[in-house]
Short mmCIF file of C-alpha atoms in Angstrom, two decimals:
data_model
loop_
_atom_site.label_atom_id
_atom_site.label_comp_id
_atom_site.label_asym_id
_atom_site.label_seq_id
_atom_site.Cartn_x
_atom_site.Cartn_y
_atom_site.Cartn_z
CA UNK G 1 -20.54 -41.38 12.94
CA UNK G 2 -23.62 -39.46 14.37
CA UNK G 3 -25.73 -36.58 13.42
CA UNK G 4 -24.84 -33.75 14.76
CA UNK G 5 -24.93 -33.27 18.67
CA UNK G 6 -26.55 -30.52 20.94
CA UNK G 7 -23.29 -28.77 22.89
CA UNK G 8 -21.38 -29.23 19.70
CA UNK G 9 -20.21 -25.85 18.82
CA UNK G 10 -20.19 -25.05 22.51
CA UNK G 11 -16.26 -24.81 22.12
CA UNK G 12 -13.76 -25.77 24.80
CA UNK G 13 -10.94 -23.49 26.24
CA UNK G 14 -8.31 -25.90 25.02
CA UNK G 15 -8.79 -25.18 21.67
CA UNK G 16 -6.28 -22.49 19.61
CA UNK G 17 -8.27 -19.30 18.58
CA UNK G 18 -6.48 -17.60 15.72
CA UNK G 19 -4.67 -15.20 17.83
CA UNK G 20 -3.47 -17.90 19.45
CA UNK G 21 -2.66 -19.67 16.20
CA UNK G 22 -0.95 -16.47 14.92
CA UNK G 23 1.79 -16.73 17.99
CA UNK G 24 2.82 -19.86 16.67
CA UNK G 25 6.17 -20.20 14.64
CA UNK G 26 5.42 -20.93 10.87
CA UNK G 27 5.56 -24.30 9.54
CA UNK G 28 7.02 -23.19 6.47
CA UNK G 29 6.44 -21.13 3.34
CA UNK G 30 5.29 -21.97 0.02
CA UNK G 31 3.90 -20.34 -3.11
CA UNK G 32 0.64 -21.45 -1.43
CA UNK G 33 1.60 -18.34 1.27
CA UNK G 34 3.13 -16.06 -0.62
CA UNK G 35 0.72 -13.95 -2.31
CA UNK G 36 1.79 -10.30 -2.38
CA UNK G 37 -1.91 -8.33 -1.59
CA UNK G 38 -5.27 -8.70 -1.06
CA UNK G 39 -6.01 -8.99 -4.81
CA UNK G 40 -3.87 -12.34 -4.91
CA UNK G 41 -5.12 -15.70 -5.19
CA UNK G 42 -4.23 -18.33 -2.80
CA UNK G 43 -3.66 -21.60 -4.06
CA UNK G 44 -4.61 -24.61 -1.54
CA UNK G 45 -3.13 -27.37 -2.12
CA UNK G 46 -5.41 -30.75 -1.72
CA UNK G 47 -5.31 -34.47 -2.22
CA UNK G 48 -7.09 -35.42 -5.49
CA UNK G 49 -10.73 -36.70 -3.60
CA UNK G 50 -11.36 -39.79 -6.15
CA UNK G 51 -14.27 -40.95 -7.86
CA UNK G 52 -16.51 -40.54 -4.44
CA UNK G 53 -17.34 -37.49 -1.56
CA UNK G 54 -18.17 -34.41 -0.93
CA UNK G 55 -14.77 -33.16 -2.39
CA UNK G 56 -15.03 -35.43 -5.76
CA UNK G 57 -18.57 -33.52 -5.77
CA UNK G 58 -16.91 -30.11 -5.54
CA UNK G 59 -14.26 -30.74 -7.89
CA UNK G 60 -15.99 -32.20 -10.70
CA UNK G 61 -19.03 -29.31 -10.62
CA UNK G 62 -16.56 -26.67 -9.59
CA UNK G 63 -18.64 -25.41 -6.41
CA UNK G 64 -15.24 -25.69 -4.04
CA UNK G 65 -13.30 -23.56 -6.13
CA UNK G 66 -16.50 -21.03 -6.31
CA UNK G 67 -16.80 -21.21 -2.35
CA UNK G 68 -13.24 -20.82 -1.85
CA UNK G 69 -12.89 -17.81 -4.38
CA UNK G 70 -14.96 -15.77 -2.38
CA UNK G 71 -11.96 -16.12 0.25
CA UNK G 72 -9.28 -15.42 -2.21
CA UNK G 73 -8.56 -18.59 -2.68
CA UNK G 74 -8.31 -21.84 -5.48
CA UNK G 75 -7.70 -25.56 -5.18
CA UNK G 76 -4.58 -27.25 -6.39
CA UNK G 77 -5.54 -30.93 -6.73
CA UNK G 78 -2.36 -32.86 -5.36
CA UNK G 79 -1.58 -36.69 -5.08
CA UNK G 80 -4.08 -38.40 -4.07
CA UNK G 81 -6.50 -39.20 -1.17
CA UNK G 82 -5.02 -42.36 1.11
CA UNK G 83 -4.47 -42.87 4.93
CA UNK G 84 -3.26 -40.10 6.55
CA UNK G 85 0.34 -40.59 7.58
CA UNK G 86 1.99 -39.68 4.68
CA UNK G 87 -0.37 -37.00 3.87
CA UNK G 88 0.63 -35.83 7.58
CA UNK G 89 4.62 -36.01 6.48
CA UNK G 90 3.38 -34.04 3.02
CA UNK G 91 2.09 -31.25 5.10
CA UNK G 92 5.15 -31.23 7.36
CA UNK G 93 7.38 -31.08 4.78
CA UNK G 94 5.13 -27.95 3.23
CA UNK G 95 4.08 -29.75 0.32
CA UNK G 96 0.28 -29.93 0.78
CA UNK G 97 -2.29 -27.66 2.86
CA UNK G 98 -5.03 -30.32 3.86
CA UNK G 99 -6.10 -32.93 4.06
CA UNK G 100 -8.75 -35.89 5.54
CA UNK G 101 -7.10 -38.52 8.43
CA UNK G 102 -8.61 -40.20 11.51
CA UNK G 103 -7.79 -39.58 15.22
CA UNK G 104 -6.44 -42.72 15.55
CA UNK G 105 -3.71 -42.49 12.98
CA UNK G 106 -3.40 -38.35 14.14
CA UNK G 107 -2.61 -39.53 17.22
CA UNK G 108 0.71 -41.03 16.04
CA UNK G 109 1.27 -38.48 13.75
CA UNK G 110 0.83 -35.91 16.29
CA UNK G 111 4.02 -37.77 18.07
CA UNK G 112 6.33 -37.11 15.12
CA UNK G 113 6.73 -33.03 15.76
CA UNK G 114 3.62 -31.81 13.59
CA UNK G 115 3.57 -29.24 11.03
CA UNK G 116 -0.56 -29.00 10.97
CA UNK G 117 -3.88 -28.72 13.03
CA UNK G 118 -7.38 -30.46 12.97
CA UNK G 119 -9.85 -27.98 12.52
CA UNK G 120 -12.97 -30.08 11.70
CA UNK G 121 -14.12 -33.75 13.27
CA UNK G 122 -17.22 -36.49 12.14
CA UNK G 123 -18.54 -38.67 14.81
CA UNK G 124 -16.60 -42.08 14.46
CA UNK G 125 -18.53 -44.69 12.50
CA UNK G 126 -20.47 -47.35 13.73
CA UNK G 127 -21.43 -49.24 11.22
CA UNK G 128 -18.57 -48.62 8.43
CA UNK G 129 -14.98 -49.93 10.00
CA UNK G 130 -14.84 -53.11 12.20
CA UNK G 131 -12.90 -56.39 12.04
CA UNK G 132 -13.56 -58.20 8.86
CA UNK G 133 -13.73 -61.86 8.76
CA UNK G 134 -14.29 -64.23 5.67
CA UNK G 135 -17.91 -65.87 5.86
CA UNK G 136 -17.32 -69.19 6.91
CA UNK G 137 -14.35 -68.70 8.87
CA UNK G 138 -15.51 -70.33 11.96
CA UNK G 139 -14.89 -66.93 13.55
CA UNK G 140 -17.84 -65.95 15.44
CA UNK G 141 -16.78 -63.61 18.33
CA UNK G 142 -13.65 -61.36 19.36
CA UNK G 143 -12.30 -64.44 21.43
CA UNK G 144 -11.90 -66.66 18.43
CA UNK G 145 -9.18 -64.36 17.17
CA UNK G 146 -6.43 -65.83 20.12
CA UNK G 147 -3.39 -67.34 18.30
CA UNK G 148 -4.83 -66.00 14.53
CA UNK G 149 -3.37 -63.73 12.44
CA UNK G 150 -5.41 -59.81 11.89
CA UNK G 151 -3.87 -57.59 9.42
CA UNK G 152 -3.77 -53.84 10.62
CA UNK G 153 -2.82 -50.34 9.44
CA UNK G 154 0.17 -49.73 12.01
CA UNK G 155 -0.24 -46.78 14.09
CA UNK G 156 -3.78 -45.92 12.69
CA UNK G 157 -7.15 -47.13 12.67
CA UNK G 158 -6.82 -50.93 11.90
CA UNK G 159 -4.53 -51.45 15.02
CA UNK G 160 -6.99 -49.45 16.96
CA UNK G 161 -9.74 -51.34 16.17
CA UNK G 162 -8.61 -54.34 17.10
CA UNK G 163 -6.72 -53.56 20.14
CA UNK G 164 -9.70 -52.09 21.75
CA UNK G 165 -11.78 -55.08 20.73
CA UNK G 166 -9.74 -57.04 22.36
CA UNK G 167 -9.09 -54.52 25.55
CA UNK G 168 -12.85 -54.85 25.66
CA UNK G 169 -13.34 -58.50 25.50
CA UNK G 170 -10.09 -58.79 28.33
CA UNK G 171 -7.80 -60.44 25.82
CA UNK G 172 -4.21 -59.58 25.82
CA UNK G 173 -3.09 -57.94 22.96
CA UNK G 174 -0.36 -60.44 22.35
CA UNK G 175 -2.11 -63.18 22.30
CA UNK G 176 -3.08 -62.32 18.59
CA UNK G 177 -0.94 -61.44 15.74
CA UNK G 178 -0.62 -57.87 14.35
CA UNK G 179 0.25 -58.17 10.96
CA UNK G 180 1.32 -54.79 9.66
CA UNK G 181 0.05 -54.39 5.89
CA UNK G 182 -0.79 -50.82 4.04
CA UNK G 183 -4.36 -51.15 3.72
CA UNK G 184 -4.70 -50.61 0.23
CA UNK G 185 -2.18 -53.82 -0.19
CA UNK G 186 -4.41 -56.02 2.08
CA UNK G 187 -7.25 -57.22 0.50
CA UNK G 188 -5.25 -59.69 -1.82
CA UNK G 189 -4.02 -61.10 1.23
CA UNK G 190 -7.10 -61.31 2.86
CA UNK G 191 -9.03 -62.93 0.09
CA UNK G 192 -6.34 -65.29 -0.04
CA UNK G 193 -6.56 -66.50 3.34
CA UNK G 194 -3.18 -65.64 4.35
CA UNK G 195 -4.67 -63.05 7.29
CA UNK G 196 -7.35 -64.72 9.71
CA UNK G 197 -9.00 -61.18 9.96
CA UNK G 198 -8.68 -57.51 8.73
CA UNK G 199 -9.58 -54.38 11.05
CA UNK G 200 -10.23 -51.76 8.41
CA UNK G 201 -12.63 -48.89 7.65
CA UNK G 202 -15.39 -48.02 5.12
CA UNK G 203 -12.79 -47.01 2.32
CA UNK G 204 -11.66 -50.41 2.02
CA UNK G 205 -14.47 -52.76 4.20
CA UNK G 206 -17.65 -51.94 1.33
CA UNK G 207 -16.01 -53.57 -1.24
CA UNK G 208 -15.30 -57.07 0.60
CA UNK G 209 -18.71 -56.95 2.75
CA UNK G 210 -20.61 -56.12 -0.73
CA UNK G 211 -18.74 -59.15 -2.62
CA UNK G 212 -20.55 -61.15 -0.15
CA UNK G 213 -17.74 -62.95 1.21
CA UNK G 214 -16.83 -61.26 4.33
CA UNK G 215 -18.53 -59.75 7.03
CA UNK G 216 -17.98 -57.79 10.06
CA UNK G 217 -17.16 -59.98 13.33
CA UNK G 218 -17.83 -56.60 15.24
CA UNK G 219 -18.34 -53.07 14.23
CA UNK G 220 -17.22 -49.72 15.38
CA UNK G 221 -20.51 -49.70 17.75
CA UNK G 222 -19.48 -53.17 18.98
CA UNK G 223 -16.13 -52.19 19.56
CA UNK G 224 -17.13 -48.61 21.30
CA UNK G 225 -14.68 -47.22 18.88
CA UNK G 226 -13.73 -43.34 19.36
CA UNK G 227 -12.32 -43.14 15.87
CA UNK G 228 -13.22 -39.44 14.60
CA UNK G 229 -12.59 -38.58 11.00
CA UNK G 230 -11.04 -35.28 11.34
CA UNK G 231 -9.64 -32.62 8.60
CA UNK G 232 -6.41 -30.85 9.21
CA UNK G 233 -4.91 -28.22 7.93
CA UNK G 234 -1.00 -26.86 7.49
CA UNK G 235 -0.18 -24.76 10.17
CA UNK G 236 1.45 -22.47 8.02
CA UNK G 237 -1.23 -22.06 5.76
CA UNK G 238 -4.01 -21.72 9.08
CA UNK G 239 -1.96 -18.85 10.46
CA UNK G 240 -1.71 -16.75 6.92
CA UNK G 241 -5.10 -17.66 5.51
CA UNK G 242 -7.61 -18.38 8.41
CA UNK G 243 -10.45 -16.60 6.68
CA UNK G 244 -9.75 -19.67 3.71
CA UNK G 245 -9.87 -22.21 6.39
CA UNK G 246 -13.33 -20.86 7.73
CA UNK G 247 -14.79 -20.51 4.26
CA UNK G 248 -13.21 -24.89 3.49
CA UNK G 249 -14.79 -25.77 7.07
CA UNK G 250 -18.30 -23.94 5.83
CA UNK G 251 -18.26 -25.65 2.17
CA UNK G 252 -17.24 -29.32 3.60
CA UNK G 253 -19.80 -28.91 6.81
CA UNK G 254 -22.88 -27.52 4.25
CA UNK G 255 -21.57 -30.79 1.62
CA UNK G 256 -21.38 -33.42 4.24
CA UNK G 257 -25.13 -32.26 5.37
CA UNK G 258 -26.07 -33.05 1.88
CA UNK G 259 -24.91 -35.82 1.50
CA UNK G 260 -26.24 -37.52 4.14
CA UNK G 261 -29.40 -36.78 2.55
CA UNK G 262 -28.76 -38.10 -0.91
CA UNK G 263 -25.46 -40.61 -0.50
CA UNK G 264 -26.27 -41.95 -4.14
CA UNK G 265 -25.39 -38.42 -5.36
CA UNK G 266 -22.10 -38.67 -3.64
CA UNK G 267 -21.10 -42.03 -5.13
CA UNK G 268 -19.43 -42.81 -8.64
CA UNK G 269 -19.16 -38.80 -9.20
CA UNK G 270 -16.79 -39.25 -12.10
CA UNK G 271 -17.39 -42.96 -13.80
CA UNK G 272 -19.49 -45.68 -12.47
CA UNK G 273 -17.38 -48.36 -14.06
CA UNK G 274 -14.09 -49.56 -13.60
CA UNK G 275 -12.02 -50.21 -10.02
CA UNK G 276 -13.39 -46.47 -8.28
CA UNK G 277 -16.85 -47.23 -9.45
CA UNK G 278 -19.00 -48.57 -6.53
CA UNK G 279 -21.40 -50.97 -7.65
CA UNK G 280 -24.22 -53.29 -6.73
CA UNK G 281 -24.58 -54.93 -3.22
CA UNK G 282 -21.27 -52.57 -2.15
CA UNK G 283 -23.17 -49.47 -3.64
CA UNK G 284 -26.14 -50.48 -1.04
CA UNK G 285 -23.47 -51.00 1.95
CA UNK G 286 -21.87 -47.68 0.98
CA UNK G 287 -25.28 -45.87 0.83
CA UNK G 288 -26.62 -47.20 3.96
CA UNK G 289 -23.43 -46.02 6.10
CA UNK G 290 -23.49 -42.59 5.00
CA UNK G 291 -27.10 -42.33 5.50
CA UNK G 292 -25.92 -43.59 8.78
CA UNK G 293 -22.95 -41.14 9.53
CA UNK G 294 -22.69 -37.45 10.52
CA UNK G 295 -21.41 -34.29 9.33
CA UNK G 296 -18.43 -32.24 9.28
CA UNK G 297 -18.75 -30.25 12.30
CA UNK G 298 -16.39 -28.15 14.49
CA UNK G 299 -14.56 -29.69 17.25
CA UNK G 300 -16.51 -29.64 20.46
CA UNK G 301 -15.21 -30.35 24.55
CA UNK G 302 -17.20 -33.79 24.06
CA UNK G 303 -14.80 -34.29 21.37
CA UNK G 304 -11.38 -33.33 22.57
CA UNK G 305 -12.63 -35.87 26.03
CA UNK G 306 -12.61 -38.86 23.30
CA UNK G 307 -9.72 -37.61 21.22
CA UNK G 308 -7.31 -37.58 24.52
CA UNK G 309 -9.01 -41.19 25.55
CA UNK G 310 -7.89 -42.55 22.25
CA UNK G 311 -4.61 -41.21 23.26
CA UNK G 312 -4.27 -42.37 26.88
CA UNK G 313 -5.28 -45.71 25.15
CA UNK G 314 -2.48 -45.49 22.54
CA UNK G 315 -0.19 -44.57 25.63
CA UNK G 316 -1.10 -47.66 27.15
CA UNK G 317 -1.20 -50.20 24.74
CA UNK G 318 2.52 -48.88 23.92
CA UNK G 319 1.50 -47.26 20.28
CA UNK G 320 3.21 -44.09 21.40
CA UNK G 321 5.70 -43.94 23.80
CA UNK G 322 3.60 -41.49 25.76
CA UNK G 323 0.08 -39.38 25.80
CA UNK G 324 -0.02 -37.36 22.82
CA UNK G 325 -1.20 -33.86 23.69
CA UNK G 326 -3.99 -33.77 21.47
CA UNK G 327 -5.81 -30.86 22.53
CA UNK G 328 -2.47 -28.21 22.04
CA UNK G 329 -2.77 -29.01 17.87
CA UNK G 330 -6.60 -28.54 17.39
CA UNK G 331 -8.25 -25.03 15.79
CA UNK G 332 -11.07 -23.12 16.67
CA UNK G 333 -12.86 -22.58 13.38
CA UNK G 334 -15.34 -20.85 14.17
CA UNK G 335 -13.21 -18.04 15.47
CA UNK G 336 -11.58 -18.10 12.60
CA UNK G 337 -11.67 -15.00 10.93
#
């Protein structure tokens, strides 16, 4: 993730304006639509942030529920926050409004006949997701992974990782195993030796880089990773309540600008002990990247170039049994009215 680019809100063509969004057949409706005049409040419906972020921030001072009542509008926290497939299948099936994913797994949720739109996008991160490897492991570059075992998110950002790594270095991806794993199930298996590597992200890489034990073989700078983190919205809810969606983009953009100045603030919102808390030499890894990353910005023509590369590249390596049109489900917040 980088700071915000020149040319950035300079928006493309490709992108849906709301009247263009407003053509579209509804998703669905929910209680979360259905308020009866201009008096009502809209409920929007979001995954529970955690114990870290901008939205763990605005939920535990109440600042996203003031920036969102000026539109109308309260938060329903809802589940919680995790990789974004299912929360992709939760907003198809009209029973959540938003929510945080990557391109990489949007990509291959964008195959599966999608009920929602990315309105937002943060640079990918450099220094935050890579290919893990235990210290020690005799691992020292992406060629030492032929005939070992890496354990990947399927479909998202894990098997991205490391099939561009090895794209990059001219390996064939076959000649080292995938093994599929939810990431928040992999780190017992990794610590126990039973993977030879893990491609993962921040959310889960902090914790075994900051025990001390692992490290990354290459990063997302090393790997020339195009992984955006990108927020989406229900397309239901984005054609009845664009004015909400414009006032979420304008709270999470002004948040994420903040924190990049003061990370520490953003960390352990809730406790600081316990299995959310973020602690010592992890707290310093965690700091350090978002210092490092960028801010929640609208979706630019630079953007939607790397968006449709990571999807000729899923195309390619056979993620998706074709190019996902990535460009026909993105929104043009700032038009957003």
């Amino acid at each position: 993730m980088n700071s915000h680019r020149p040319g950035r809100t300079a928006l493309a063509p490709a992108l849906l304006t709301v009247t263009a969004l407003l053509a579209l057949s509804a998703c669905g409706t929910s209680e979360a639509d259905s308020g009866s005049g201009a008096a009502s409040t809209v409920t929007v419906r979001i995954p529970d942030p955690g114990n870290s972020g901008v939205l763990a921030v605005g939920k535990k001072d109440g600042s996203l529920d003031k920036a969102l009542g000026k539109a109308g509008a309260k938060v329903e926290w809802t589940g919680s926050a995790g990789p974004f497939a299912p929360a992709a299948q939760a907003m198809n099936a009209d029973q959540l409004d938003f929510a945080t994913g990557s391109i990489t797994s949007g990509v291959t949720s964008l195959a599966q006949r999608p009920g929602f739109k990315f309105f937002t996008a943060v640079d990918p991160d450099a220094t935050g997701e890579g290919i893990l490897v235990q210290n020690g492991s005799g691992i020292d570059s992406v060629a030492g992974l032929v005939g070992k075992k890496v354990a990947v998110n399927q479909g998202g950002t894990g098997e991205y990782l490391l099939l561009k790594a090895l794209a990059k270095a001219g390996i064939p991806a076959d000649k080292v195993e995938r093994v599929y794993l939810r990431p928040d199930q992999t780190a017992a298996v990794f610590n126990a030796g039973k993977v030879d590597a893990w491609a993962v992200w921040a959310t889960y890489a902090v914790a075994e880089i900051g025990s001390g034990k692992a490290h990354f073989l290459a990063d997302g700078a090393a790997i020339g990773s195009d992984n955006y983190s990108l927020n989406a919205v229900r397309t239901g809810f984005a054609e009845k309540h664009p004015e909400i969606v414009k006032a979420l983009y304008t709270y999470l953009h002004d948040a994420s600008a903040r924190q990049k100045k003061d990370p520490a603030a953003y960390l352990n919102v809730f406790t600081d002990v316990g299995p959310t808390a973020v602690t010592g030499k992890a707290q310093e890894v965690q700091t350090a990247i978002i210092a490092k990353g960028g801010t929640v910005d609208p979706i630019g023509p630079e953007d939607i170039e790397r968006f449709e590369a990571v999807a000729a590249f899923y195309a390619e390596q056979k993620v998706t049994k074709g190019q996902v049109d990535v460009a026909a489900h993105l929104l043009d917040v700032e038009k957003l009215t």
